[in-house]
Short mmCIF file of C-alpha atoms and ligand atoms in Angstrom, two decimals:
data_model
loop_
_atom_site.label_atom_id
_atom_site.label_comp_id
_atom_site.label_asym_id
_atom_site.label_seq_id
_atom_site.Cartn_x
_atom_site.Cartn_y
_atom_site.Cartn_z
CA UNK A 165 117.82 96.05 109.98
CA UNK A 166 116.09 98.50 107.81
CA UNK A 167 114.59 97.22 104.23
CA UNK A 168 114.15 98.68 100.87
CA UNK A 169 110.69 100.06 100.89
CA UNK A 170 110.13 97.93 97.95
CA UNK A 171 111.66 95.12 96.87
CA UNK A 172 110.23 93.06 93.17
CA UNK A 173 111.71 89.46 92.83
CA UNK A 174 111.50 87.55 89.52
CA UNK A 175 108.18 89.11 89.09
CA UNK A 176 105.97 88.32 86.43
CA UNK A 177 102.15 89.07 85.34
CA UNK A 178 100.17 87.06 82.93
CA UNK A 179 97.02 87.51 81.18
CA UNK A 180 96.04 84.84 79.60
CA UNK A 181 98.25 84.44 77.28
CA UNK A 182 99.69 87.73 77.42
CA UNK A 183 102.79 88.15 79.13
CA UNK A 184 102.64 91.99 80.63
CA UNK A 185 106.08 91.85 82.80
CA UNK A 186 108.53 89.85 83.01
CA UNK A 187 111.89 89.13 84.59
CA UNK A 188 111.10 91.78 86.96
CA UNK A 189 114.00 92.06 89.82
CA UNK A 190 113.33 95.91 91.35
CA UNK A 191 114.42 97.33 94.89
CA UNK A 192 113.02 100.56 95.53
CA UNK A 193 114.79 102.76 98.46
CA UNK A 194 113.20 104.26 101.34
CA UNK A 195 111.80 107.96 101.11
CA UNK A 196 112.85 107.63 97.44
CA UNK A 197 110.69 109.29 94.34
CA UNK A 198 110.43 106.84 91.60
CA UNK A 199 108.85 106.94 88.49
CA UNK A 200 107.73 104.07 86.15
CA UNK A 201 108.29 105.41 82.60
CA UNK A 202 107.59 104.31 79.31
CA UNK A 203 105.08 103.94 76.09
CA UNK A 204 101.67 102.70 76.84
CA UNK A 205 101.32 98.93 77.48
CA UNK A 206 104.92 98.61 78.84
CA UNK A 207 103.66 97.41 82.11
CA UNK A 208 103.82 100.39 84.14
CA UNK A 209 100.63 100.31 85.78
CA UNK A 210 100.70 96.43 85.80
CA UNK A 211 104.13 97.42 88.29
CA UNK A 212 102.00 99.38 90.24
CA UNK A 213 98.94 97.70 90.71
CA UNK A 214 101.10 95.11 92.28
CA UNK A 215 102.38 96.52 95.01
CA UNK A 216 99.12 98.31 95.84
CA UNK A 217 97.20 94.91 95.72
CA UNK A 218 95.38 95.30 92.84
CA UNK A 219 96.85 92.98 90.83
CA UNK A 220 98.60 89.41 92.39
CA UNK A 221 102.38 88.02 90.04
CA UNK A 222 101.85 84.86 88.24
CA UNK A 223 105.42 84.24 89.08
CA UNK A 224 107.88 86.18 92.09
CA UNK A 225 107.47 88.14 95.12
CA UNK A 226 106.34 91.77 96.39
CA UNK A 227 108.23 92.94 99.00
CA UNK A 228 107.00 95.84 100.89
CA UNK A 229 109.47 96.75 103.85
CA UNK A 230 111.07 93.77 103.88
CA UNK A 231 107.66 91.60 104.23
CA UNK A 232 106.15 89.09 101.51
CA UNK A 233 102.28 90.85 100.69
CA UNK A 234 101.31 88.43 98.52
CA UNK A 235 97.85 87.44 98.87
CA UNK A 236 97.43 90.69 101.24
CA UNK A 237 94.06 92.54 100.05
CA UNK A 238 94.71 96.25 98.74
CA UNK A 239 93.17 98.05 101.88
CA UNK A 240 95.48 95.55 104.60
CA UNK A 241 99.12 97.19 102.58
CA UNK A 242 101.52 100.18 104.27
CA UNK A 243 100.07 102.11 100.34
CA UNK A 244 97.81 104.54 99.07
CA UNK A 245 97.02 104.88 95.55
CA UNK A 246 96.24 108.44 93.96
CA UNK A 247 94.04 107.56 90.73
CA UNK A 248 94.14 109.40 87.51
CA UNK A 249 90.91 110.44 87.87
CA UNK A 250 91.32 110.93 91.99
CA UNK A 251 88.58 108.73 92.82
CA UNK A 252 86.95 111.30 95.27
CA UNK A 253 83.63 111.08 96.68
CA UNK A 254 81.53 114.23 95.16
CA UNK A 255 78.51 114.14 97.30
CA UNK A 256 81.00 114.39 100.30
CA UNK A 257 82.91 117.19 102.02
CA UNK A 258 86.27 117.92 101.07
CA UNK A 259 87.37 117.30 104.91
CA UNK A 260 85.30 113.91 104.71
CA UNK A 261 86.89 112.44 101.43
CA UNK A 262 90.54 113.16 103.20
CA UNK A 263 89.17 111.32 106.86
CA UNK A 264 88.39 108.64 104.40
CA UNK A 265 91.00 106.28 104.80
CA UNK A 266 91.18 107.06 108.73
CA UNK A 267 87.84 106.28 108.76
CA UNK A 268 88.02 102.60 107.07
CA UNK A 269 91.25 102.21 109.26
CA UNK A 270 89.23 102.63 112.69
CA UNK A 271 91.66 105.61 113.32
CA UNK A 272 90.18 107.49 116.72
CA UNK A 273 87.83 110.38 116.13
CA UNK A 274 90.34 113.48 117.40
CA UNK A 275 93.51 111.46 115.43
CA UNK A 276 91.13 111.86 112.71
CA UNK A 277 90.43 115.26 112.33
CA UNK A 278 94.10 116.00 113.41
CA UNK A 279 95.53 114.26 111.05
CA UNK A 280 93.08 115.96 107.91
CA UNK A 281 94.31 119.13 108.69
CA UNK A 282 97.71 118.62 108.68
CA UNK A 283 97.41 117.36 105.14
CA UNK A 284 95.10 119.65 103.97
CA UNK A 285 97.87 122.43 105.49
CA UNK A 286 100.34 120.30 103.21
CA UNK A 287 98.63 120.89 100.50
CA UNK A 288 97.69 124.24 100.70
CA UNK A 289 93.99 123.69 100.88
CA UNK A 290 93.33 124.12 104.86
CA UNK A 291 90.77 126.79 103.92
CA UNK A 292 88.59 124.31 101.95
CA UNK A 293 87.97 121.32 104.46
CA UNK A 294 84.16 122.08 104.38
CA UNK A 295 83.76 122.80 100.23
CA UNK A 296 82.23 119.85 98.14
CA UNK A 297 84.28 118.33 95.73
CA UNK A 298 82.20 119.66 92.43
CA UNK A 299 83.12 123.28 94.12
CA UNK A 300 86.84 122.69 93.43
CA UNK A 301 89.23 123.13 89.87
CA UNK A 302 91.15 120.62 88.74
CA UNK A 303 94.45 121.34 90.38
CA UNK A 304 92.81 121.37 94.00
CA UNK A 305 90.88 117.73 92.98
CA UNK A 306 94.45 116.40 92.70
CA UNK A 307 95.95 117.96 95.55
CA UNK A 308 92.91 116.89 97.81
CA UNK A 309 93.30 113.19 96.39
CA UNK A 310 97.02 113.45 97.52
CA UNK A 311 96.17 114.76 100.63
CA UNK A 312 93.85 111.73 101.00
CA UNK A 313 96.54 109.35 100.37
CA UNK A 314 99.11 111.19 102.68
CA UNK A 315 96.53 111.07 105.51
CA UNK A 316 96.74 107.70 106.30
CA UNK A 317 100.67 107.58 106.39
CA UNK A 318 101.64 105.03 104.12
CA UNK A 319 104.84 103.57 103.79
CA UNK A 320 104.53 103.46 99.61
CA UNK A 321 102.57 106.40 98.08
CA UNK A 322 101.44 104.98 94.72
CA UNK A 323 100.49 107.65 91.48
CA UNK A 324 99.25 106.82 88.74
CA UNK A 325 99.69 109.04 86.08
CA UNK A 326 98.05 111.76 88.77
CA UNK A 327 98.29 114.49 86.70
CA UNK A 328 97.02 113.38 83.76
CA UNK A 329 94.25 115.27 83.79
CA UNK A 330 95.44 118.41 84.04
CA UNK A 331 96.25 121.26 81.16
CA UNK A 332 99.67 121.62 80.78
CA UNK A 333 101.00 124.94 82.61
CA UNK A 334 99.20 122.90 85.89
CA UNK A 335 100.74 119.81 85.82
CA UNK A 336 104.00 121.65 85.42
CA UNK A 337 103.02 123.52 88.49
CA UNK A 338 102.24 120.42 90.38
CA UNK A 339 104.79 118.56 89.49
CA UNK A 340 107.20 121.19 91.35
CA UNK A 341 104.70 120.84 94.50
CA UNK A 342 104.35 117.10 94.47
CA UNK A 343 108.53 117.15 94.43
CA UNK A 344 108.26 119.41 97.52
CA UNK A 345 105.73 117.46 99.25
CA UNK A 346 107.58 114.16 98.65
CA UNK A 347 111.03 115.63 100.15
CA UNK A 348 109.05 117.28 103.03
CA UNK A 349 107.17 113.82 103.72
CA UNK A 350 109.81 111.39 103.35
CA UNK A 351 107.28 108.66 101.61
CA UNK A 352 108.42 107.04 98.93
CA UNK A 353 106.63 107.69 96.00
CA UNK A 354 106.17 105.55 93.33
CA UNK A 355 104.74 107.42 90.02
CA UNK A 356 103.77 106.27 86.57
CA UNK A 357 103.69 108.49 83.86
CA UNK A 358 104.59 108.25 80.27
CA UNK A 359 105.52 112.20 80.26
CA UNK A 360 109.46 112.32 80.18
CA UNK A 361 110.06 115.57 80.76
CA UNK A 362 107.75 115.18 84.30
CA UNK A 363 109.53 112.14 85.14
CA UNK A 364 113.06 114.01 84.68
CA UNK A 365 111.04 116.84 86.56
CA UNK A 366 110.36 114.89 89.55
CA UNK A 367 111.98 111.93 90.05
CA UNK A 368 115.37 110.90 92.45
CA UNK A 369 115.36 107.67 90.09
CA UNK A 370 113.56 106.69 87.04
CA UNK A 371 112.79 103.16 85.83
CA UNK A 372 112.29 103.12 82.22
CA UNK A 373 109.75 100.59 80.79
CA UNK A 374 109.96 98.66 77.77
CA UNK A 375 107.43 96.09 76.46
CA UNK A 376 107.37 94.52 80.17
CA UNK A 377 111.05 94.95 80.97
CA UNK A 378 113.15 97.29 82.49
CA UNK A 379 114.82 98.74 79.82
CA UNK A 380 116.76 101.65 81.80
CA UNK A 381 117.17 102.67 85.38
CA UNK A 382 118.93 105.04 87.18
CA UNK A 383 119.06 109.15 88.28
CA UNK A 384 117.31 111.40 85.25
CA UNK A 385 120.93 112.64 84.37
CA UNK A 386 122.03 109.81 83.67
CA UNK A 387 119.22 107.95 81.95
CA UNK A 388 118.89 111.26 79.61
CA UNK A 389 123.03 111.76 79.02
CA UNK A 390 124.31 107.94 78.84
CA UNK A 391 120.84 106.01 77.92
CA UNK A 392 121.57 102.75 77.57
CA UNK A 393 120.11 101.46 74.83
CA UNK A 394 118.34 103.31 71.46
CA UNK A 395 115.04 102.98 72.62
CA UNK A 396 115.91 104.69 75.65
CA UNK A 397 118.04 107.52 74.16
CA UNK A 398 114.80 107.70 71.95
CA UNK A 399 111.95 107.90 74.65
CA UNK A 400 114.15 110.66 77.04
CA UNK A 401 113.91 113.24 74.43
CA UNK A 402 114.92 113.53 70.94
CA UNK A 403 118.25 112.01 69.35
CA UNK A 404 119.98 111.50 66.55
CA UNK A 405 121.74 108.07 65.50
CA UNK A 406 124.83 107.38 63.71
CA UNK A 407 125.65 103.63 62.90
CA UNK A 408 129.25 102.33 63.15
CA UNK A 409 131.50 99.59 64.09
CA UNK A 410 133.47 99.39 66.88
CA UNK A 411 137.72 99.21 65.55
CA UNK A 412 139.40 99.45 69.09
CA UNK A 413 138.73 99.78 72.65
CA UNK A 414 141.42 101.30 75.22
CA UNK A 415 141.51 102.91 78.72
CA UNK A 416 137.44 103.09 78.56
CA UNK A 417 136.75 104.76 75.43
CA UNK A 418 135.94 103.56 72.49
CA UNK A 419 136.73 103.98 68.68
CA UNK A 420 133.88 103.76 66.30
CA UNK A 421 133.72 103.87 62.19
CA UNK A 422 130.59 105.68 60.83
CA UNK A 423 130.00 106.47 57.28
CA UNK A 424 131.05 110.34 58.95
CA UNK A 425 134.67 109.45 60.13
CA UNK A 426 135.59 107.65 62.69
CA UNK A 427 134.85 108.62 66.14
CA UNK A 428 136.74 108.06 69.86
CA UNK A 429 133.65 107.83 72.37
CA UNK A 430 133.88 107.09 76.15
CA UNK A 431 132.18 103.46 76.58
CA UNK A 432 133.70 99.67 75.55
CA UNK A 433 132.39 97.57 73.14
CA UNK A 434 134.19 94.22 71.51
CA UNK A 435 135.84 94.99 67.90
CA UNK A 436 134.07 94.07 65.23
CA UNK A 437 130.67 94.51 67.07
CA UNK A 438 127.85 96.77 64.98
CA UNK A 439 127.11 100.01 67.50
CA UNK A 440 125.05 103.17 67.52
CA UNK A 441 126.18 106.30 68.26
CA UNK A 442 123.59 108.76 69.49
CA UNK A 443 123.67 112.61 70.02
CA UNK A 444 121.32 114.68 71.21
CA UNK A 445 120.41 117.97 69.24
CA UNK A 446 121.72 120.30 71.44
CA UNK A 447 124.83 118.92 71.40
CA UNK A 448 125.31 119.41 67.50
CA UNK A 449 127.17 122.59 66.77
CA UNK A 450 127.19 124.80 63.85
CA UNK A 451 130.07 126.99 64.47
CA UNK A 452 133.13 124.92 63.87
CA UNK A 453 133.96 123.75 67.27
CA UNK A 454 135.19 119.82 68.51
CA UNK A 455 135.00 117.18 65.48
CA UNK A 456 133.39 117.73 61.87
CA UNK A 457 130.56 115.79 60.81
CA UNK A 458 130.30 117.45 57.32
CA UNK A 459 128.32 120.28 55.58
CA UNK A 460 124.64 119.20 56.03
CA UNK A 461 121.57 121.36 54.24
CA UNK A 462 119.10 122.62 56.15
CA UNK A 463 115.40 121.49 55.65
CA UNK A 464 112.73 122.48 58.19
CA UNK A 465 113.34 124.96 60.67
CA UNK A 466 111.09 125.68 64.19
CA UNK A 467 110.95 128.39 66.57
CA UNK A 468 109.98 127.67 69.89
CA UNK A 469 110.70 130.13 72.20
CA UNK A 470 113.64 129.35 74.26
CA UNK A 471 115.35 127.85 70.87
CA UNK A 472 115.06 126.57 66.99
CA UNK A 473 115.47 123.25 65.93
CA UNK A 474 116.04 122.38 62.55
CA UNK A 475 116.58 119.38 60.66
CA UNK A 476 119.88 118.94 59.21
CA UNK A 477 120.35 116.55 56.12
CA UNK A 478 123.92 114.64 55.60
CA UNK A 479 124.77 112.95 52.15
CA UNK A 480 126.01 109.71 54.31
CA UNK A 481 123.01 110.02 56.66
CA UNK A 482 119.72 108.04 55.77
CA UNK A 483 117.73 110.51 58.01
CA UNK A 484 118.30 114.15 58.71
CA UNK A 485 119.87 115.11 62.11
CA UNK A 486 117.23 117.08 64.50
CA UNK A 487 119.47 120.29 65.88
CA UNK A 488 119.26 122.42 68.26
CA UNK A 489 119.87 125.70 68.00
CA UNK A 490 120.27 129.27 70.22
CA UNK A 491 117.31 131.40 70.38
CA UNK A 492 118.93 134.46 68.26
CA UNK A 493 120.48 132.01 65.39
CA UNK A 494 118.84 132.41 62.33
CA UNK A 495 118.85 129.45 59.44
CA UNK A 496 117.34 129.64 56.79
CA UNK A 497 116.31 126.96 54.87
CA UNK A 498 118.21 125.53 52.39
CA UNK A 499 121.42 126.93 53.49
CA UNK A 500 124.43 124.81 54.44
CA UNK A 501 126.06 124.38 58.03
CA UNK A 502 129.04 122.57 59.22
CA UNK A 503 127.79 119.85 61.47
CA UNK A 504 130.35 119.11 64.11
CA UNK A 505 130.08 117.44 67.88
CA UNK A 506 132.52 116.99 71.05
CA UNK A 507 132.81 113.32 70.66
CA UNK A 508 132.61 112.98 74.64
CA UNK A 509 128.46 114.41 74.25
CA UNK A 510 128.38 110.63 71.60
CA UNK A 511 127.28 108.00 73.22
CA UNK A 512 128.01 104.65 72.64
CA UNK A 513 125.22 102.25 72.17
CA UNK A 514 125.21 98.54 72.19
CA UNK A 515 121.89 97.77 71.48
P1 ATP B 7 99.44 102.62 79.97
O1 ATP B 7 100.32 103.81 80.05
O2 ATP B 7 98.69 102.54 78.69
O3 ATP B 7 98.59 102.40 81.19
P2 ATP B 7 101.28 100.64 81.00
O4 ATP B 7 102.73 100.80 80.73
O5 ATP B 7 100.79 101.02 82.34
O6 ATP B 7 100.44 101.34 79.87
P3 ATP B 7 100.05 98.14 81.54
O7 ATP B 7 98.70 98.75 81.75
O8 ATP B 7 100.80 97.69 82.74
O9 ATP B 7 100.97 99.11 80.72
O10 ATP B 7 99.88 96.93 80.54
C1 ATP B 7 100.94 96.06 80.15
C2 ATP B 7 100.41 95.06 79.15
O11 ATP B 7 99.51 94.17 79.81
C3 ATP B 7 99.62 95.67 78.01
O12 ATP B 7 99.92 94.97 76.84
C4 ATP B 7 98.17 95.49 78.40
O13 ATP B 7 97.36 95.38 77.26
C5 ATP B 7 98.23 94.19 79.19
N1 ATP B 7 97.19 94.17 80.25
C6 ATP B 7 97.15 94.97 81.32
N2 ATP B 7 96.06 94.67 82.11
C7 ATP B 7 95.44 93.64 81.49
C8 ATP B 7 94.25 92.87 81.79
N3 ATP B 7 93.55 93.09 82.87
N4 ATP B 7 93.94 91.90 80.91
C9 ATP B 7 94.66 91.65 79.81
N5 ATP B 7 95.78 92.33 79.47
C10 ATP B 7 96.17 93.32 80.29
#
């Protein structure tokens, strides 16, 4: 029978008095790429740290392929952990800080040096096995701390905000290779990062963390196009929120009264129940089409380079609505726009 590669069971981590997770029930599928996601302190790293070792649950069970490792010491796990900051040795040879692991693990001599260049080929740094680590940028420092990791063949490949470090045209760079390298590996990774746009970059399933819960889970397109809650629709990009309350439910869609009309949705909620509606900027429309939302004025507007955004103010609307708009359209500001939106891009929010 196979097992998840990871499986968390009524997990939770104490400090003190400091609760960091709790009511953690995870199961994390073979050869799958998942990121932890969320503000800083949700518990991310506390996640990872136990299933590496690091860190032992006051409460629950890590499962790692289907077997209990609590109590098991860090180096005795199927992981490998690539650090922030890489952890490499500098005084050492790049071939020597990859053998690492193999080394520690008693792995034979030949197996050894077999096994570091296959990795190093994996990573595209076979030409550097015998270059120090100060000799190397930034991006090949990450790749030769993955290759590290990779070398000893562990069953859970844990990241920790790897590319953290790195300037932003990089990490966009190696987030495409880390993607490749996970498919062509078939490890599963598991990767915290608080960067949304590299988790919906890279990842076959996200888990969003709140405050030490899971607040979201599921594939990027979903967690970015039907969040589930507001502080999800919030953290995945930028939205815009319209309160209501739900009149009517029917054949899986919803209708909704907001101080802008009333609105059918897809989603159920129980009449009479308050409700957020939330809508992303690029869904907005200026040019007439699906349902009116009113004239809004325009306040601020922003180029940036593949579109503008401007912010769109509503009489009914407390805040102004962030919208997106095509590269060539030109608002100016203080002009007035119809606001409207296909009421299938609202989504229905019940908390
Ligand atoms: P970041 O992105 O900042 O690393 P995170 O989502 O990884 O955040 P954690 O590092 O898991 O969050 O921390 C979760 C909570 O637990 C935080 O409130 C943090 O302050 C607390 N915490 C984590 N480690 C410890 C510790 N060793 N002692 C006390 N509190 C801790």
């Amino acid at each position: 029978m196979t097992h998840p590669a990871v499986e968390f069971r009524d997990i939770e981590m104490r400090f003190g008095e400091k609760v960091a997770v709790t009511g953690i029930d995870l199961t994390i599928g073979r050869g799958d790429f998942v990121v932890l996601l969320g503000p800083s302190g949700g518990g991310k790293t506390t996640l990872l740290n136990m299933i590496g070792g690091f860190l032992e649950p006051t409460h629950g069970q890590v499962l790692i392929d289907g077997r209990n490792v609590t109590g098991i010491p860090p180096a005795k796990r199927p992981t490998a952990t690539v650090f922030q900051d890489y952890a490499l040795f500098p005084h050492m040879s790049v071939a020597r800080n990859v053998a690492f692991g193999l080394k520690m693990r008693r792995v034979p001599a030949q197996e050894q040096q077999a096994r570091v260049a296959r990795v190093l080929d994996m990573v595209g740094l076979g030409h550097l096995g015998e270059r120090r680590i100060h000799e190397l940028s930034g991006g090949q420092r990450q790749r030769i701390a993955l290759a590290r990791a990779l070398a000893v063949e562990p069953a859970v490949l844990l990241l920790d905000e790897p590319l953290g470090a790195l300037d932003m045209k990089l990490r966009r760079q190696m987030q495409d290779e880390l993607k490749a390298i996970q498919k062509r590996v078939g490890t599963t990774f598991v990767h915290v990062t608080h960067d949304q746009e590299e988790a919906m970059a890279i990842a076959d399933r996200i888990v969003v963390m709140n405050n030490g819960f899971i607040e979201d889970l599921g594939d990027p397109e979903r967690i970015y196009l039907r969040p589930v809650s507001r502080f999800t629709a919030d953290f995945m990009g930028e939205s815009n929120f319209i309160p209501g309350k739900a009149a009517q439910t029917r054949d899986g869609r919803t209708s909704v009264d907001t101080a802008l009309g009333r609105f059918e949705v897809p989603g159920e909620a129980e009449t009479g129940v308050e409700v957020t509606l939330s809508v992303r900027p690029e869904h907005l429309k200026i040019d007439g089409a699906g349902q009116s939302l009113g004239v809004a004025t325009v306040r601020e507007t922003g180029f940036f380079g593949t579109h503008h955004q401007c912010s769109a103010a509503l009489d009914a609307m407390a805040e102004p609505f962030k919208v997106r708009l095509p590269q060539k359209e030109i608002i100016e500001p203080g002009s007035t726009v119809p606001l409207s939106v296909d009421p299938s891009d609202l989504v229905l929010l019940l908390r």
